[in-house]
Amino acid sequence: MHLAVPLVAGALLFGLGIYGVLARKNAVLVLMAVELMLNAVNLNLIAFGAYLRDRFRTGEVTTLFVVTIAAAEVGVGLAIVLLLYRRRESVDLDRATELREEAA
Amino acid sequence: MSSAAWLLPAIPFAAALLGALPACRTRPRAAAIALTGATTTALVALLLLPSALDDPTRVRLDRLLIAPAGALQVLAGTRFDSLAAVVAVMVGVVALAVQVYSVGYLHDDLRYPSYAAQVSLFTSAMLLVVVASDLLELLVGWEVMGLCSYLLIGHYRELDYARRAAVKAFLVTRIGDVGMLLGVAVLGTAAGTTDIGELLAAVPRLPHGALVAGSLLLLLGVAGKSAQFPLHVWLPDAMAGPTPISALIHAATMVAAGVYLVARLHPLFLASTVTLDVLALMAAVTMLLGALAAFAQDDLKRLLAWSTTSQLAYMLGALAAGGYDAGLLHLMVHASAKALLFLAAGLVLHAVHTGALSQMRGVARRMPVAALALIVGGLTLAGLPPFAGAWSKDSVLAAMKSAAGGSGPGPDQFEGVLLYLAGLATVLITAAYVARLLLILLAPPAPRGDLHEPRLSMAQSVTALTVTCGVSTFLALPDALPSWLPAPAGAREGIELSVGGVTLTAIGVLAVFAALWLYSHAGARDPVLLLGSSQRRLRSGFGVDALYDRGAVRPTRSVAAAVAETDASAINHAVEGIGRSAVRTSSSLRVVGAGRVRSYLAALIAGVLLVVVSVAVVV
């Protein structure tokens, strides 16, 4: 398989992630978009690992790390979202502005 | 060989430090520390005296500290010879008398503990000047004295005029100190050393210009400290301080420092005729001005202050005329007389609670201790035989007479003649104002009503000083003294009496009796009233103060006001404007960072894209 195929797929996934983070208001969806970006990176790592035939499997190993950390991150992120929902009955990020300074 | 001279400044300094500790700020402790310090100092000075007089030409040098200062080596240490020994005894004894007296005089003063510590520090600074072996070391003591005089003159700091007098004393002596500092710098660079001994040895090698400039600048410092015209204006105002402080400043410390410096560096001054001319003129003007102003004063302490100015001019005039022994003898005699007079005046002020002579008529008739002290001190001051003042003043006049004759070291003949004439005239005026003072205080009838009894310590120290002053008569007898203080090469050695001086002292006596007669016959009027309308001019010291006010103080104040105005309007506004514009700019920039996470993220991604694209383009 040509290297361009996974790379383009990764770029598309990453762009989709950026769009999700910037455009979505729902905290759960933003988390999912972040996951998309992470997995786009994972795809690239695996693709280059296979392409370069790395003896130490660096690409694959790093991907395992990223997956683990992403799982942990989602755990923390969802906990925050859950707390947000319990307090405010809403997960709209645009309305979670308590820590912002007063508008001048 | 090591000598104990360093103890002289160290003991009172330790007393000052101890007295400044919070634990020692109760009255009994402060008094104990101050009195112990002063007694020990006086004892050490007295113990060091015999060995120094045994071999008066020997100089004991001790180097305690060597500090390299660029090209100069500063050798701080002690230089102890017969001159230092004698002056140290004078300082120690007067300081002790003042400390004892102060215990009683400031009995109800809450600030007594800090006062006593300051007096100790003052004594320590003066003794440092006395034993210093290096001019820079001497300068340290000199400046600390300036500080102490400021603090002590301003002791009654709730009084407006005391604060002003303190600031005036500080500023006026500061003008002199600047000259002093520059003089030390000029001489130090020219001679390559600031060590007093090496500097004096280097005098013949010094370039003439540096010698004249350096000694003239030193003279400015002397004029400031010793209250000589044109820097004499601080001394009469310094009377705002407590009376014992006046005694201390006028007898032992501060004003004596200027005379001591000239005596210490006498060969240096003798080597420059121009400086001697200036010194002689300065002394001539000051002694007449001071004596005339003293005669017209209406305030007891101011009278004594002007008299000090005039007598200091005698000492400096004698030194200018080359009369080393004569000048120093007068310094000693005057110190004992003036300390006595001030402390006795303190008794009178304590009794009547006013300084005005017009309200003191006959007060001394009811105060035997003060009366005796005033008579002994006054007659010593006036120079009546057999009191010591007669011998010292006569030897001063003898030195001036030889200078007027153009023989030996001294100023040019013209200045010498002026100095001699001023000296003769001042003898008369001095006798006159002393006579006036004594007449007012002793004239009948004695006032009725309650007089404040002097406290024991005050009476004790006045009595002790009366005895000292009386004994000094015998010490100062012409033949007893010459071997005390070997004059440096080139100066007039020994004490000689002049016929003219004796005649004039006799005329002084006549003046006393004439004044007495006038006073008792002219309806017991104060003799000063005979001066009529010129009394006011004399009393203000010929308006020198007003002149300085117009010429220096007010212009300085207006410049200061203009500077303050510029500071407020131009500089302050500029600074505030910069601040305000920064605030305005930042508040317009804060829109960018107003906490909208999404816009941060968009900017981040745009930035990354920009970097990637530009890297791609470049590569």
XYZ file of C-alpha atoms in Angstrom:
723
model
C 0.000 0.000 0.000
C 1.243 3.413 -0.847
C 2.359 5.560 2.080
C 0.132 8.429 0.917
C -3.077 6.521 1.734
C -2.673 6.379 5.542
C -1.106 9.852 5.618
C -4.029 11.453 3.786
C -6.478 9.513 5.961
C -4.575 10.781 9.055
C -4.647 14.369 7.766
C -8.379 14.121 7.148
C -8.979 12.685 10.617
C -6.837 15.460 12.169
C -8.672 18.189 10.239
C -11.951 16.671 11.352
C -10.653 16.811 14.959
C -9.678 20.460 14.678
C -13.036 21.299 13.244
C -14.720 19.473 16.094
C -12.714 21.257 18.791
C -13.241 24.690 17.264
C -16.851 24.423 16.201
C -18.541 22.220 18.768
C -20.079 23.495 21.972
C -20.828 20.185 23.579
C -18.002 19.148 25.876
C -18.424 15.437 25.072
C -18.153 16.106 21.369
C -15.045 18.259 21.918
C -13.477 15.365 23.816
C -14.311 13.041 20.973
C -12.729 15.478 18.517
C -9.566 15.491 20.611
C -9.581 11.677 20.420
C -9.872 11.922 16.660
C -6.757 14.098 16.517
C -4.830 11.714 18.735
C -5.784 8.756 16.602
C -4.818 10.633 13.461
C -1.379 10.917 14.961
C -1.429 7.230 15.873
C -2.219 6.362 12.292
C 0.754 8.367 11.102
C 3.034 6.717 13.641
C 2.025 3.206 12.557
C 2.261 4.084 8.888
C 5.782 5.410 9.235
C 6.752 2.516 11.486
C 5.690 0.024 8.794
C 7.201 2.115 5.995
C 10.622 2.382 7.662
C 10.621 -1.238 8.890
C 11.953 -0.088 12.215
C 13.715 -2.862 14.153
C 12.570 -1.604 17.494
C 8.967 -0.980 16.521
C 9.159 2.536 17.799
C 6.016 3.655 15.936
C 3.883 0.855 17.282
C 5.218 1.187 20.825
C 4.599 4.922 20.878
C 1.085 4.302 19.581
C 0.438 1.977 22.529
C 1.576 4.719 24.878
C -0.657 7.264 23.193
C -3.642 4.935 23.391
C -3.035 4.352 27.095
C -2.640 8.034 27.848
C -5.665 8.869 25.713
C -7.735 6.415 27.740
C -6.609 8.047 30.962
C -7.219 11.507 29.540
C -10.724 10.595 28.477
C -11.323 9.224 31.958
C -10.327 12.542 33.549
C -12.055 14.575 30.846
C -15.332 12.718 31.196
C -15.179 13.086 34.974
C -14.881 16.855 34.520
C -17.730 16.861 32.039
C -19.846 14.844 34.469
C -19.173 17.339 37.279
C -19.932 20.187 34.909
C -23.260 18.590 34.052
C -24.142 17.937 37.694
C -23.532 21.529 38.639
C -24.979 23.298 35.642
C -27.380 20.807 33.977
C -25.548 21.643 30.772
C -22.317 20.763 29.041
C -22.210 23.849 26.834
C -18.588 25.037 26.849
C -19.443 28.584 25.811
C -21.386 29.065 29.001
C -18.679 27.730 31.339
C -17.009 31.091 31.815
C -16.665 31.456 35.610
C -12.872 31.559 35.549
C -12.726 34.166 32.818
C -11.873 37.749 33.851
C -14.616 40.333 33.784
C -15.102 41.817 30.363
C -13.691 45.357 30.244
C 55.645 50.944 71.005
C 52.023 50.674 71.725
C 50.213 53.328 73.647
C 46.773 53.390 75.137
C 45.782 56.462 73.133
C 43.206 54.508 71.156
C 41.280 54.064 74.397
C 40.480 57.777 74.387
C 37.942 57.688 71.559
C 37.067 54.029 72.172
C 35.739 54.380 75.735
C 33.168 57.127 75.094
C 32.245 55.372 71.841
C 31.528 52.205 73.778
C 29.504 54.273 76.242
C 27.530 55.763 73.360
C 26.865 52.315 71.869
C 25.821 50.876 75.225
C 23.641 53.884 75.881
C 21.889 53.350 72.569
C 20.843 49.798 73.508
C 17.131 49.547 74.281
C 17.879 47.796 77.583
C 19.885 50.796 78.786
C 17.333 53.443 78.029
C 16.187 53.946 81.570
C 17.412 57.084 83.281
C 19.587 55.515 86.042
C 21.266 53.097 83.647
C 21.890 55.763 81.015
C 23.354 58.086 83.639
C 25.536 55.307 85.046
C 26.882 54.384 81.626
C 27.500 57.984 80.585
C 29.185 58.933 83.849
C 31.330 55.797 83.919
C 32.394 56.423 80.330
C 33.196 60.082 80.935
C 35.071 59.378 84.180
C 37.150 56.612 82.628
C 37.950 58.771 79.634
C 39.064 61.680 81.803
C 41.148 59.303 83.950
C 42.839 57.721 80.921
C 43.589 61.185 79.541
C 45.067 62.261 82.878
C 47.111 59.051 83.187
C 48.501 59.457 79.691
C 49.477 63.076 80.339
C 52.642 62.683 82.496
C 54.416 60.304 80.128
C 53.589 62.547 77.190
C 54.926 65.602 79.019
C 58.058 63.788 80.203
C 59.430 63.882 76.725
C 57.313 66.468 74.932
C 59.033 66.085 71.596
C 58.300 62.402 71.300
C 55.466 61.317 69.023
C 53.936 57.935 69.678
C 52.510 56.408 66.533
C 50.318 53.348 66.454
C 49.056 51.894 63.255
C 45.878 50.018 63.951
C 44.510 49.582 60.473
C 45.913 49.928 57.017
C 43.420 50.486 54.258
C 44.631 50.741 50.689
C 42.604 53.397 48.887
C 43.840 53.405 45.327
C 47.212 55.081 45.193
C 46.892 56.275 48.781
C 47.620 54.162 51.815
C 45.337 55.163 54.637
C 47.052 54.346 57.916
C 44.389 54.752 60.533
C 45.979 54.818 63.935
C 46.798 57.090 66.789
C 49.306 59.881 66.939
C 49.871 60.852 70.517
C 52.188 63.646 71.532
C 52.154 66.414 74.108
C 49.656 68.481 72.085
C 47.203 65.592 71.824
C 47.722 64.706 75.491
C 46.962 68.213 76.742
C 43.916 68.711 74.522
C 42.641 65.242 75.426
C 42.764 66.150 79.119
C 40.849 69.328 78.378
C 38.187 67.433 76.408
C 37.932 64.673 78.982
C 37.560 66.991 81.961
C 35.004 69.286 80.334
C 33.006 66.319 79.031
C 32.953 64.805 82.511
C 31.782 68.088 84.041
C 29.073 68.344 81.391
C 27.879 64.768 81.947
C 27.680 65.276 85.711
C 25.893 68.584 85.265
C 23.435 67.144 82.742
C 22.157 64.572 85.237
C 20.722 67.453 87.219
C 19.956 69.859 84.403
C 17.919 67.365 82.382
C 16.327 65.811 85.454
C 12.815 66.001 84.063
C 13.693 65.355 80.454
C 12.326 62.117 79.012
C 14.949 62.102 76.284
C 17.855 62.112 78.741
C 19.087 58.559 77.838
C 19.565 59.350 74.150
C 20.987 62.743 75.078
C 23.638 61.170 77.307
C 24.588 58.703 74.579
C 24.900 61.539 72.074
C 27.167 63.500 74.411
C 29.349 60.392 74.733
C 29.477 60.051 70.958
C 30.339 63.746 70.654
C 33.236 63.321 73.096
C 34.387 60.233 71.258
C 34.393 62.047 67.904
C 36.385 64.956 69.330
C 38.920 62.594 70.870
C 39.206 60.792 67.550
C 40.089 64.141 65.971
C 42.648 64.660 68.740
C 44.448 61.336 68.421
C 43.974 60.730 64.684
C 47.190 59.977 62.843
C 45.701 60.383 59.424
C 43.759 63.279 57.934
C 41.032 60.988 56.615
C 40.653 59.458 60.070
C 40.489 62.953 61.505
C 37.808 63.779 58.965
C 35.654 60.926 60.272
C 35.674 62.382 63.774
C 35.148 65.839 62.304
C 31.984 64.755 60.476
C 30.586 62.746 63.375
C 30.927 65.899 65.465
C 28.855 67.742 62.878
C 26.149 65.107 63.233
C 26.240 65.200 67.041
C 26.057 68.982 67.139
C 22.988 68.773 64.910
C 21.315 66.228 67.170
C 22.154 68.013 70.410
C 21.372 71.566 69.306
C 18.032 70.233 68.140
C 17.472 68.398 71.428
C 14.306 70.389 72.184
C 12.915 69.298 68.875
C 9.388 70.417 69.629
C 10.627 74.015 69.523
C 10.645 75.486 66.044
C 13.695 77.679 66.602
C 15.706 74.775 68.018
C 15.051 72.741 64.893
C 16.000 75.667 62.713
C 19.172 76.330 64.712
C 20.157 72.674 64.366
C 19.669 72.701 60.606
C 21.538 76.008 60.357
C 24.488 74.705 62.371
C 24.592 71.574 60.256
C 24.411 73.400 56.913
C 26.870 76.169 57.780
C 29.483 73.779 59.152
C 28.842 71.589 56.122
C 29.954 74.428 53.837
C 33.216 74.431 55.749
C 33.450 70.640 55.692
C 33.280 70.589 51.914
C 36.330 72.862 51.880
C 37.999 70.635 54.430
C 37.397 67.523 52.348
C 38.708 69.187 49.196
C 41.715 70.483 51.129
C 42.550 66.990 52.353
C 42.187 65.721 48.771
C 44.462 68.448 47.365
C 47.139 67.943 50.002
C 46.814 64.165 49.849
C 47.350 64.005 46.100
C 50.139 66.565 46.165
C 52.043 64.846 48.959
C 51.027 61.298 48.079
C 49.969 60.648 51.650
C 47.326 61.728 54.100
C 49.323 60.678 57.143
C 49.791 63.761 59.306
C 53.431 63.097 60.146
C 54.448 62.289 56.580
C 52.419 65.221 55.259
C 54.181 67.661 57.583
C 57.523 66.170 56.600
C 56.590 66.648 52.963
C 55.660 70.330 53.347
C 58.987 71.704 51.993
C 58.655 69.504 48.891
C 55.057 70.438 48.096
C 54.397 72.604 45.057
C 53.508 76.117 46.147
C 50.107 76.140 44.421
C 48.951 72.921 46.059
C 50.176 74.140 49.431
C 48.295 77.443 49.210
C 45.132 75.902 47.764
C 45.125 73.012 50.227
C 45.728 75.141 53.295
C 43.125 77.716 52.219
C 40.555 74.957 51.742
C 41.413 73.506 55.151
C 40.971 76.998 56.519
C 37.400 76.996 55.222
C 36.736 73.885 57.286
C 38.348 75.549 60.297
C 36.172 78.642 59.829
C 33.068 76.452 59.713
C 33.841 74.398 62.816
C 35.424 77.188 64.864
C 32.716 79.679 63.928
C 34.915 82.263 62.267
C 33.718 85.012 59.956
C 32.126 84.448 57.431
C 30.845 81.094 58.729
C 30.290 82.220 62.315
C 26.515 82.579 62.056
C 25.596 79.162 63.434
C 27.167 79.554 66.849
C 24.861 82.172 68.439
C 21.804 80.266 67.208
C 23.205 77.028 68.585
C 22.179 78.366 71.999
C 18.810 76.762 71.333
C 20.283 73.526 72.676
C 20.450 72.642 76.369
C 22.965 74.747 78.324
C 25.402 71.900 79.090
C 25.615 71.292 75.352
C 26.576 74.899 74.836
C 29.331 74.378 77.399
C 30.480 71.250 75.589
C 30.418 72.800 72.121
C 32.077 76.012 73.262
C 34.763 74.586 75.464
C 35.792 71.080 74.617
C 34.470 69.868 71.305
C 33.435 71.296 67.975
C 34.860 74.822 68.061
C 38.105 73.618 69.644
C 38.496 71.183 66.744
C 39.197 73.977 64.271
C 41.879 75.518 66.461
C 43.315 72.075 67.113
C 43.525 71.348 63.402
C 45.457 74.559 62.741
C 47.814 73.732 65.620
C 48.194 70.141 64.408
C 49.122 71.240 60.910
C 50.872 74.424 62.034
C 54.020 73.971 59.873
C 51.785 73.539 56.854
C 49.984 76.807 57.532
C 53.212 78.631 58.362
C 54.606 77.612 54.988
C 51.956 79.606 53.135
C 51.969 83.342 53.788
C 48.790 83.829 51.776
C 46.921 81.479 54.087
C 48.324 83.221 57.134
C 47.172 86.566 55.712
C 43.663 85.228 55.214
C 43.650 83.632 58.660
C 44.872 86.860 60.263
C 42.218 88.968 58.514
C 39.525 86.448 59.359
C 40.569 86.424 62.984
C 40.788 90.231 63.157
C 37.288 90.681 61.722
C 35.786 87.915 63.840
C 37.252 89.023 67.154
C 35.972 92.580 66.785
C 32.603 91.548 65.384
C 32.088 88.919 68.047
C 33.088 91.179 70.927
C 30.897 94.058 69.750
C 27.932 91.770 69.188
C 28.480 90.181 72.594
C 28.379 93.568 74.251
C 24.958 94.363 72.818
C 23.271 90.995 73.465
C 20.137 90.837 75.509
C 20.328 87.119 76.139
C 22.790 85.568 78.554
C 23.670 82.548 76.432
C 23.915 84.497 73.199
C 26.287 86.910 74.908
C 28.533 84.020 75.873
C 28.247 82.545 72.371
C 29.390 85.729 70.650
C 32.175 85.975 73.195
C 33.312 82.466 72.206
C 33.439 83.482 68.561
C 35.613 86.418 69.473
C 37.934 84.414 71.756
C 38.358 81.680 69.156
C 39.526 84.397 66.817
C 42.180 85.227 69.414
C 43.477 81.675 69.316
C 43.489 81.506 65.528
C 45.026 84.975 65.342
C 47.806 83.846 67.674
C 48.405 80.763 65.524
C 48.383 82.934 62.397
C 51.002 85.141 64.004
C 53.082 82.034 64.604
C 52.351 81.967 68.330
C 51.841 78.234 68.745
C 52.136 78.060 72.526
C 50.204 81.283 73.016
C 47.263 80.085 70.916
C 47.062 76.715 72.642
C 47.413 78.214 76.084
C 44.497 80.492 75.301
C 42.539 77.477 74.018
C 42.980 75.715 77.380
C 42.295 78.767 79.501
C 39.272 79.737 77.461
C 37.920 76.184 77.564
C 37.963 76.099 81.350
C 36.549 79.619 81.647
C 33.817 79.154 79.051
C 32.701 75.768 80.327
C 32.474 77.313 83.773
C 30.571 80.360 82.520
C 28.065 78.283 80.582
C 27.419 75.875 83.440
C 27.011 78.811 85.830
C 24.710 80.482 83.312
C 22.758 77.228 83.304
C 22.307 77.575 87.072
C 20.956 81.087 86.588
C 18.645 80.035 83.738
C 17.445 77.113 85.822
C 16.643 79.532 88.637
C 14.815 82.251 86.721
C 13.500 80.319 83.687
C 14.448 83.003 81.199
C 17.477 83.902 79.185
C 16.823 87.636 79.101
C 19.482 89.654 80.892
C 16.994 92.401 81.683
C 15.114 90.041 83.986
C 18.175 88.720 85.750
C 19.132 91.750 87.733
C 20.847 90.765 90.945
C 19.910 87.100 90.623
C 23.449 85.965 91.360
C 23.367 87.686 94.742
C 21.195 84.877 95.959
C 23.178 82.122 94.290
C 26.645 82.016 95.870
C 27.926 79.064 93.818
C 26.876 80.632 90.543
C 28.117 84.065 91.598
C 31.582 82.797 92.464
C 31.732 80.798 89.241
C 30.628 83.783 87.173
C 33.208 86.047 88.791
C 36.093 83.590 88.350
C 35.062 82.638 84.817
C 34.253 86.198 83.809
C 37.479 87.679 85.079
C 39.454 84.874 83.426
C 37.634 85.663 80.196
C 38.298 89.369 80.565
C 41.952 88.670 81.168
C 42.357 90.314 84.542
C 45.514 89.434 86.457
C 46.053 87.220 88.325
C 43.621 84.958 86.508
C 44.998 82.674 83.825
C 43.279 84.638 81.082
C 45.642 87.523 81.653
C 48.717 85.419 80.895
C 47.237 83.647 77.928
C 45.774 86.764 76.375
C 48.973 88.644 76.958
C 51.064 86.008 75.267
C 48.613 86.026 72.360
C 49.038 89.790 72.068
C 52.793 89.410 72.297
C 52.766 87.020 69.361
C 50.558 89.384 67.377
C 52.854 92.266 68.252
C 55.911 90.487 66.900
C 53.952 89.656 63.765
C 52.981 93.319 63.468
C 56.661 94.152 63.828
C 57.273 91.976 60.800
C 59.670 89.669 62.610
C 59.624 85.915 62.558
C 56.914 83.752 61.068
C 53.490 85.162 60.427
C 51.406 87.066 57.941
C 52.541 90.110 56.014
C 53.170 93.154 58.119
C 49.984 94.936 57.040
C 47.770 92.055 58.138
C 49.907 91.660 61.237
C 49.300 95.263 62.243
C 45.570 94.922 61.613
C 45.491 91.768 63.704
C 47.379 93.388 66.557
C 45.124 96.454 66.582
C 42.007 94.299 66.504
C 43.438 92.248 69.344
C 44.071 95.315 71.458
C 40.621 96.742 70.807
C 39.006 93.418 71.611
C 40.698 93.306 75.027
C 38.806 96.460 75.923
C 35.476 95.338 74.558
C 35.833 91.968 76.238
C 36.460 93.627 79.584
C 33.443 95.829 78.938
C 30.967 93.071 78.197
C 32.199 90.911 81.042
C 31.783 93.921 83.336
C 28.256 94.446 82.010
C 27.355 90.802 82.538
C 28.688 90.723 86.086
C 27.083 94.053 86.950
C 23.677 92.971 85.803
C 23.832 89.670 87.622
C 25.360 91.027 90.818
C 23.840 94.497 91.106
C 21.664 95.186 94.121
C 18.921 94.732 95.016
C 18.570 90.975 95.028
C 15.219 89.855 93.621
C 12.562 88.566 95.985
C 10.439 85.536 95.394
C 11.245 81.918 94.765
C 14.323 80.901 92.868
C 14.696 77.364 91.616
C 17.383 75.699 93.716
C 20.123 74.136 91.576
C 20.339 70.389 91.795
C 23.266 68.836 93.613
C 25.092 67.462 90.563
C 24.929 70.861 88.865
C 26.374 72.680 91.846
C 29.057 70.016 92.227
C 30.296 70.220 88.688
C 30.235 74.032 88.718
C 32.246 74.088 91.931
C 34.729 71.599 90.524
C 35.180 73.681 87.388
C 35.561 76.867 89.440
C 38.443 75.208 91.247
C 39.924 73.969 87.961
C 39.661 77.411 86.452
C 41.290 78.952 89.500
C 44.085 76.375 89.529
C 44.739 77.011 85.862
C 46.039 80.384 86.964
C 49.097 78.704 88.417
C 49.515 76.257 85.579
C 49.462 79.104 83.112
C 51.991 81.251 84.928
C 54.472 82.376 82.315
C 57.387 80.302 83.535
C 55.458 77.137 84.220
C 54.347 76.506 80.713
C 56.930 76.867 77.954
C 58.196 73.330 78.278
C 54.712 71.861 77.985
C 54.224 72.165 74.331
C 57.272 72.212 72.118
C 56.364 74.349 69.148
C 57.005 72.841 65.735
C 59.939 74.210 63.809
C 59.347 77.722 62.564
C 56.736 78.749 65.112
C 57.253 81.075 68.037
C 58.317 79.064 71.022
C 57.217 79.640 74.543
C 55.125 82.230 76.244
C 56.327 85.781 76.340
C 54.526 88.661 77.911
C 54.216 91.943 76.125
C 54.339 95.278 77.842
C 51.549 96.549 75.632
C 49.365 93.678 76.667
C 49.857 94.337 80.357
C 49.097 98.028 79.940
C 45.959 97.199 78.080
C 44.814 94.676 80.594
C 45.152 97.475 83.107
C 43.041 99.646 80.833
C 40.581 96.763 80.740
C 40.387 96.917 84.503
C 39.732 100.632 84.245
C 36.980 99.953 81.754
C 35.426 97.584 84.256
C 35.410 100.245 86.934
C 34.200 102.925 84.569
C 31.303 100.723 83.600
C 30.631 99.991 87.243
C 30.545 103.687 88.009
C 28.281 104.413 85.065
C 25.985 101.621 86.024
C 25.552 102.702 89.605
C 25.273 106.414 88.859
C 23.237 106.562 85.702
C 20.115 105.450 87.506
C 21.429 101.875 87.433
C 20.835 101.668 83.752
C 22.166 98.839 81.670
C 25.381 100.213 80.074
C 24.297 98.864 76.725
C 21.588 101.541 76.585
C 24.374 104.074 76.074
C 24.790 102.652 72.600
C 21.414 104.070 71.624
C 20.079 103.119 68.245
C 23.183 101.224 67.138
C 22.462 98.589 69.744
C 20.128 96.701 67.447
C 22.695 96.599 64.660
C 25.339 95.277 67.033
C 22.998 92.773 68.582
C 22.236 91.201 65.242
C 25.946 90.758 64.595
C 25.997 93.570 61.992
C 23.211 91.964 60.008
C 25.358 89.188 58.567
C 22.482 86.795 59.095
C 20.062 89.015 57.197
C 22.629 89.369 54.422
C 22.977 85.584 54.125
C 19.229 85.307 54.211
C 18.903 87.651 51.241
C 21.987 86.472 49.413
C 21.957 82.736 49.915
C 18.984 81.334 51.772
C 16.182 82.964 49.800
C 17.710 82.396 46.340
C 18.311 78.760 47.297
C 14.745 78.442 48.505
C 13.356 79.931 45.290
C 15.531 77.643 43.177
C 14.300 74.742 45.293
C 10.706 75.869 44.802
C 11.267 76.105 41.043
C 12.787 72.631 41.017
C 9.863 71.265 42.994
C 7.455 72.962 40.583
C 9.253 71.515 37.555
C 9.270 68.146 39.211
C 5.543 68.273 39.843
C 4.484 69.710 36.502
C 6.963 68.372 33.950
C 8.614 65.244 35.288
C 5.699 63.990 37.318
C 3.288 64.464 34.422
C 5.654 62.758 32.024
C 5.923 59.737 34.285
C 2.201 59.598 34.902
C 1.559 60.047 31.173
C 3.754 57.058 30.351
C 1.875 55.030 32.922
C -1.506 56.107 31.640
C -0.679 55.432 27.993
C 0.581 51.974 28.968
C -2.709 51.289 30.727
C -4.663 52.500 27.695
C -2.651 50.393 25.250
C -2.949 47.323 27.403
C -6.694 47.682 27.839
C -7.098 47.823 24.075
C -4.887 44.736 23.782
C -6.713 42.720 26.398
C -9.565 42.054 24.003
C -7.278 39.472 22.453
C -6.748 37.681 25.726
C -10.196 37.895 27.190
C -10.471 34.208 28.065
C -12.168 32.803 24.940
C -10.473 29.432 24.728
C -11.638 28.809 21.233
C -9.981 31.917 19.864
C -6.714 30.914 21.568
C -6.876 27.562 19.917
C -7.648 29.036 16.506
C -4.709 31.406 16.869
C -2.494 28.484 17.917
C -3.426 26.435 14.889
C -3.014 29.418 12.580
C 0.446 29.978 14.058
C 1.473 26.345 13.590
C 0.249 26.438 10.015
C 2.190 29.648 9.433
C 5.386 28.087 10.766
C 4.932 24.911 8.748
C 4.197 26.815 5.553
C 7.134 29.173 5.979
C 9.479 26.270 6.737
C 8.196 24.489 3.648
C 8.735 27.576 1.517
C 12.236 28.157 2.805
C 13.317 24.537 2.522
